[in-house]
Coordinates of C-alpha atoms in Angstrom, one line a residue:
M613 CA 85.2 -213.2 33.4
K614 CA 85.9 -210.8 30.6
K615 CA 82.2 -210.9 29.7
Y616 CA 81.3 -209.5 33.1
S617 CA 84.1 -206.9 33.0
Y618 CA 82.3 -205.2 30.2
I619 CA 79.0 -205.2 32.0
L620 CA 80.2 -203.8 35.4
P621 CA 81.0 -200.2 34.2
F622 CA 77.6 -200.0 32.6
L623 CA 75.8 -201.2 35.8
L624 CA 77.9 -198.8 37.8
S625 CA 76.8 -195.8 35.7
L626 CA 73.2 -196.8 36.1
V627 CA 73.6 -196.9 39.9
L628 CA 75.3 -193.5 40.0
T629 CA 72.6 -191.9 37.8
G630 CA 69.8 -193.4 39.9
C631 CA 71.4 -192.1 43.1
G632 CA 71.7 -188.6 41.6
E633 CA 68.1 -188.6 40.6
N634 CA 67.0 -189.8 44.0
T635 CA 69.0 -187.1 45.7
A636 CA 67.4 -184.4 43.6
N637 CA 63.9 -185.8 44.3
S638 CA 64.5 -186.3 47.9
S639 CA 65.8 -182.8 48.2
S640 CA 62.7 -181.3 46.6
E641 CA 60.4 -183.5 48.7
M642 CA 62.0 -182.8 52.1
P643 CA 60.2 -180.1 54.1
D644 CA 62.1 -176.8 54.4
S645 CA 63.1 -176.4 58.1
S646 CA 64.2 -172.8 57.7
P647 CA 62.0 -170.2 59.5
V648 CA 59.3 -168.6 57.4
A649 CA 58.0 -165.1 58.0
Q650 CA 54.4 -165.1 59.0
E651 CA 52.1 -163.1 56.6
V652 CA 50.1 -160.6 58.6
T653 CA 46.7 -159.6 57.1
A654 CA 45.9 -156.0 57.9
S655 CA 42.4 -155.4 59.2
P656 CA 40.2 -153.5 56.7
E657 CA 40.0 -149.7 57.4
T658 CA 36.3 -150.1 57.7
D659 CA 36.8 -152.2 60.9
A660 CA 38.5 -149.2 62.7
P661 CA 36.0 -147.0 64.6
T662 CA 35.5 -143.6 62.9
E663 CA 35.7 -140.7 65.3
P664 CA 33.0 -138.1 64.7
P665 CA 34.3 -134.6 64.0
T666 CA 34.4 -132.2 66.9
N667 CA 35.0 -128.5 67.3
A668 CA 38.5 -127.2 68.0
P669 CA 38.9 -125.2 71.2
L670 CA 37.7 -121.6 71.0
A671 CA 40.4 -119.3 69.6
E672 CA 42.5 -117.4 72.2
G673 CA 42.6 -113.7 72.2
D674 CA 45.3 -111.1 72.7
I675 CA 45.9 -109.5 76.1
N676 CA 44.2 -106.3 74.7
S677 CA 41.3 -108.1 73.0
V678 CA 37.6 -107.4 73.7
T679 CA 36.5 -110.7 75.1
F680 CA 33.0 -109.6 76.2
D681 CA 33.8 -110.3 79.8
E682 CA 33.9 -106.6 80.7
V683 CA 31.7 -105.2 77.9
G684 CA 28.3 -106.2 76.6
T685 CA 25.9 -105.6 73.7
E686 CA 26.1 -101.8 74.2
I687 CA 29.2 -101.6 72.0
A688 CA 27.4 -102.9 69.0
A689 CA 24.2 -102.6 67.0
V690 CA 22.3 -104.6 64.4
I691 CA 22.1 -102.6 61.1
N692 CA 19.0 -103.1 58.9
D693 CA 19.4 -100.4 56.3
D694 CA 18.5 -102.0 53.0
D695 CA 16.4 -104.8 51.5
T696 CA 19.2 -107.4 51.9
A697 CA 20.1 -106.6 55.5
V698 CA 18.4 -109.1 57.9
E699 CA 16.9 -108.4 61.3
G700 CA 18.4 -109.8 64.4
T701 CA 19.2 -109.4 68.1
L702 CA 22.4 -109.2 70.0
S703 CA 23.3 -111.0 73.3
I704 CA 26.2 -112.3 75.2
E705 CA 26.5 -116.1 75.2
T706 CA 28.8 -118.4 77.0
I707 CA 30.5 -121.3 75.1
D708 CA 33.0 -123.5 76.9
G709 CA 33.4 -120.9 79.6
N710 CA 34.0 -118.0 77.1
N711 CA 31.7 -115.1 76.6
L712 CA 31.0 -114.2 73.0
L713 CA 28.8 -111.6 71.2
K714 CA 26.0 -113.5 69.5
F715 CA 23.9 -112.2 66.5
T716 CA 20.6 -114.1 66.5
D717 CA 19.2 -114.0 62.9
T718 CA 15.4 -113.5 63.1
S719 CA 14.5 -112.9 59.5
T720 CA 16.5 -115.1 57.1
T721 CA 14.4 -117.8 55.4
A722 CA 14.8 -120.3 52.6
E723 CA 13.4 -117.6 50.3
N724 CA 15.9 -114.9 51.0
L725 CA 18.9 -117.0 52.0
E726 CA 21.0 -116.4 48.9
T727 CA 20.7 -112.6 49.2
A728 CA 20.6 -112.2 53.0
V729 CA 23.3 -110.1 54.7
Q730 CA 24.0 -110.0 58.4
K731 CA 25.3 -106.6 59.6
I732 CA 26.8 -105.6 63.0
R733 CA 28.2 -102.1 63.6
F734 CA 30.8 -101.7 66.4
N735 CA 31.2 -98.4 68.4
V736 CA 34.9 -97.9 68.5
G737 CA 34.5 -94.8 70.7
A738 CA 33.4 -97.1 73.5
L739 CA 36.6 -99.1 73.2
L740 CA 39.4 -96.6 72.4
A741 CA 40.2 -93.0 73.5
P742 CA 40.2 -90.3 70.9
E743 CA 44.0 -90.0 70.9
Q744 CA 44.3 -93.7 70.1
L745 CA 42.2 -93.6 67.0
S746 CA 45.0 -92.5 64.7
Q747 CA 47.2 -95.4 65.8
V748 CA 44.8 -98.1 64.4
R749 CA 46.0 -99.8 61.2
S750 CA 44.1 -103.0 61.5
I751 CA 41.2 -104.7 63.3
A752 CA 41.1 -108.4 64.0
F753 CA 38.4 -110.7 65.4
D754 CA 37.2 -114.3 65.4
L755 CA 33.8 -115.1 63.8
Y756 CA 31.9 -118.4 64.2
A757 CA 28.7 -119.5 62.4
E758 CA 26.1 -121.8 63.9
A759 CA 23.4 -123.5 61.8
K760 CA 19.8 -123.7 63.0
D761 CA 18.3 -125.4 59.9
N762 CA 19.2 -128.1 57.4
L763 CA 18.9 -126.2 54.2
F764 CA 22.5 -127.0 53.2
V765 CA 22.7 -129.9 50.8
N766 CA 26.0 -131.9 50.5
D767 CA 27.5 -133.7 47.5
D768 CA 25.4 -136.8 48.3
G769 CA 22.2 -134.9 48.2
D770 CA 21.7 -135.0 52.0
N771 CA 20.3 -132.0 53.9
M772 CA 22.7 -131.2 56.7
E773 CA 22.5 -128.9 59.8
V774 CA 25.9 -127.4 59.2
A775 CA 27.1 -123.8 58.9
G776 CA 28.2 -123.9 55.3
W777 CA 30.5 -121.3 53.7
I778 CA 31.6 -118.3 55.8
G779 CA 32.5 -115.0 54.2
G780 CA 31.8 -111.3 54.0
G781 CA 33.4 -107.9 54.4
G782 CA 33.2 -104.6 56.2
G783 CA 34.1 -100.9 56.2
S784 CA 34.1 -97.6 58.0
I785 CA 33.8 -93.9 57.6
V786 CA 37.4 -92.6 57.8
A787 CA 39.1 -89.2 58.3
D788 CA 38.4 -87.8 54.9
G789 CA 34.7 -88.4 55.5
N790 CA 34.4 -91.1 52.9
W791 CA 33.5 -94.8 53.2
Y792 CA 36.5 -97.1 53.2
G793 CA 35.8 -100.8 52.4
F794 CA 37.9 -103.5 53.9
A795 CA 39.0 -106.5 51.8
D796 CA 36.5 -109.4 51.8
F797 CA 37.2 -112.4 54.0
S798 CA 36.3 -116.1 53.8
G799 CA 37.1 -119.2 55.8
S800 CA 38.0 -122.7 54.9
G801 CA 38.9 -125.8 56.9
L802 CA 36.7 -124.5 59.8
Q803 CA 34.5 -127.7 60.0
E804 CA 31.8 -125.5 58.5
Y805 CA 30.7 -128.4 56.3
N806 CA 30.8 -131.0 59.1
L807 CA 29.5 -129.4 62.3
K808 CA 26.6 -127.4 63.4
R809 CA 29.0 -124.7 64.7
S810 CA 32.1 -123.8 62.7
D811 CA 35.5 -123.3 64.1
A812 CA 36.9 -119.8 64.3
C813 CA 37.2 -117.8 61.1
H814 CA 40.0 -115.3 61.9
V815 CA 39.2 -112.0 60.2
T816 CA 41.6 -109.0 59.7
F817 CA 40.4 -105.6 58.4
K818 CA 43.3 -103.4 57.3
F819 CA 43.6 -99.7 56.6
L820 CA 45.8 -100.2 53.6
L821 CA 45.6 -96.6 52.5
A822 CA 46.3 -95.0 55.9
S823 CA 49.1 -92.8 54.4
S824 CA 46.4 -91.2 52.2
G825 CA 44.1 -90.4 55.1
K826 CA 42.1 -93.6 54.8
C827 CA 42.1 -94.2 58.5
W828 CA 40.7 -92.8 61.7
D829 CA 41.8 -89.7 63.7
E830 CA 40.4 -87.4 66.3
T831 CA 38.3 -85.5 63.8
V832 CA 36.1 -88.4 63.0
E833 CA 32.8 -88.3 64.8
D834 CA 31.0 -91.4 65.9
V835 CA 33.9 -93.7 65.0
N836 CA 32.6 -97.2 64.1
F837 CA 33.1 -100.0 61.7
L838 CA 30.7 -102.5 60.1
V839 CA 31.0 -106.3 59.9
M840 CA 28.9 -107.9 57.1
R841 CA 28.4 -111.6 56.5
W842 CA 26.9 -112.8 53.2
G843 CA 26.8 -115.8 50.9
M844 CA 25.0 -118.0 53.5
Q845 CA 24.3 -121.6 52.6
N846 CA 22.1 -122.3 55.7
I847 CA 20.1 -120.3 58.2
S848 CA 22.5 -119.6 61.0
D849 CA 23.6 -117.2 63.8
I850 CA 27.1 -115.8 64.2
Y851 CA 29.4 -115.2 67.2
I852 CA 32.2 -112.6 67.4
D853 CA 35.0 -112.7 69.9
N854 CA 38.6 -111.4 70.5
L855 CA 38.0 -108.0 68.9
T856 CA 41.5 -106.4 68.8
F857 CA 43.0 -103.2 67.4
F858 CA 46.6 -103.1 66.1
D859 CA 49.0 -100.3 65.2
E860 CA 51.4 -100.1 62.2
E861 CA 54.0 -102.1 64.0
G862 CA 51.6 -104.9 64.6
N863 CA 51.3 -104.3 68.3
S864 CA 47.9 -104.6 70.0
I865 CA 46.4 -101.3 71.3
P866 CA 45.3 -101.3 75.0
L867 CA 41.6 -100.7 75.4
T868 CA 40.1 -97.6 77.0
L869 CA 36.6 -98.8 77.9
S870 CA 33.7 -96.6 78.5
P871 CA 31.5 -97.4 81.6
V872 CA 29.3 -100.4 81.0
T873 CA 25.6 -100.1 82.1
D874 CA 24.0 -103.0 83.9
S875 CA 20.7 -102.9 81.9
E876 CA 20.3 -104.6 78.6
P877 CA 18.9 -102.5 75.7
E878 CA 15.3 -103.3 74.7
P879 CA 14.8 -104.7 71.2
H880 CA 13.1 -101.5 69.9
E881 CA 16.2 -99.5 71.0
T882 CA 18.3 -101.7 68.8
D883 CA 15.9 -101.1 65.9
E884 CA 16.1 -97.3 66.5
I885 CA 19.9 -97.4 66.4
S886 CA 19.8 -99.4 63.2
D887 CA 17.4 -97.1 61.4
S888 CA 18.3 -93.7 62.8
D889 CA 21.3 -93.3 60.5
P890 CA 20.7 -95.5 57.4
E891 CA 22.9 -93.4 55.2
I892 CA 26.0 -93.6 57.2
V893 CA 27.8 -95.6 54.5
E894 CA 27.0 -92.9 51.9
N895 CA 28.0 -89.9 54.0
D896 CA 30.8 -88.0 52.2
E897 CA 31.1 -85.1 54.6
T898 CA 32.2 -84.8 58.2
P899 CA 29.6 -82.8 60.1
E900 CA 30.7 -79.3 61.0
P901 CA 30.8 -78.4 64.7
A902 CA 28.0 -76.2 65.9
T903 CA 28.7 -72.4 66.2
E904 CA 27.5 -69.9 68.7
E905 CA 25.1 -68.4 66.0
D906 CA 23.6 -71.9 65.4
E907 CA 22.9 -72.2 69.2
E908 CA 21.2 -68.8 69.2

């Protein structure tokens, strides 16, 4: 009996060890009944439909803006006064129910694209009364460009019918009889590289030296200002809308419109206006009023 008393503790230790190992093994082999979060695989971005770019709504004007509902092409003229200025015609076109002034380019080609300049001169005397001229400190308008060729080449080497870069400048004869050049303008983020017609490029011309007489007053004859677009990357037309004049406080100036004729000017009349005064930008003297001796 003593012989077996020595063996029993040894057997008991073996049994306990075996149970411990089985418990560990059974625990690792038993399925985990706790909830498992389901892994969600996101759909590749390429599976989502890509919306094609579209034009933003046309820009809204000020209550005192020229919207070309009450005036027509008679307030403007195409200027073709040097080798870079291109020929064109003016018309009133409707886009999304809005009337805009359109400059249709008729002479820009692939050969002269890099140097071509589109010029439009606006007759301010048809829009403001003489006593309002000295109030003007800035001029604002919206400009759109619309491609009509595919000369623009994108980064992938593809020819695209898009407007491309939009930019230019302008100026006017001011009270001291000299030419005043406005700061250049340029647009970005206007869908000009994605769409045939760009979104609105908002342009502001400022008389920054008005305190030095670099502005308009009642002594200025034939008050006008010039809009120029250059740096074209594709043959395109331009539209202008929401022409507005502002005073030094930033308030828009009410328009005093001249009577509008019903008849549209003939193309040759536009050419005569463009060529009749080609040196307007170089005129340094304000014409003297006629005297009685001159009339005799």
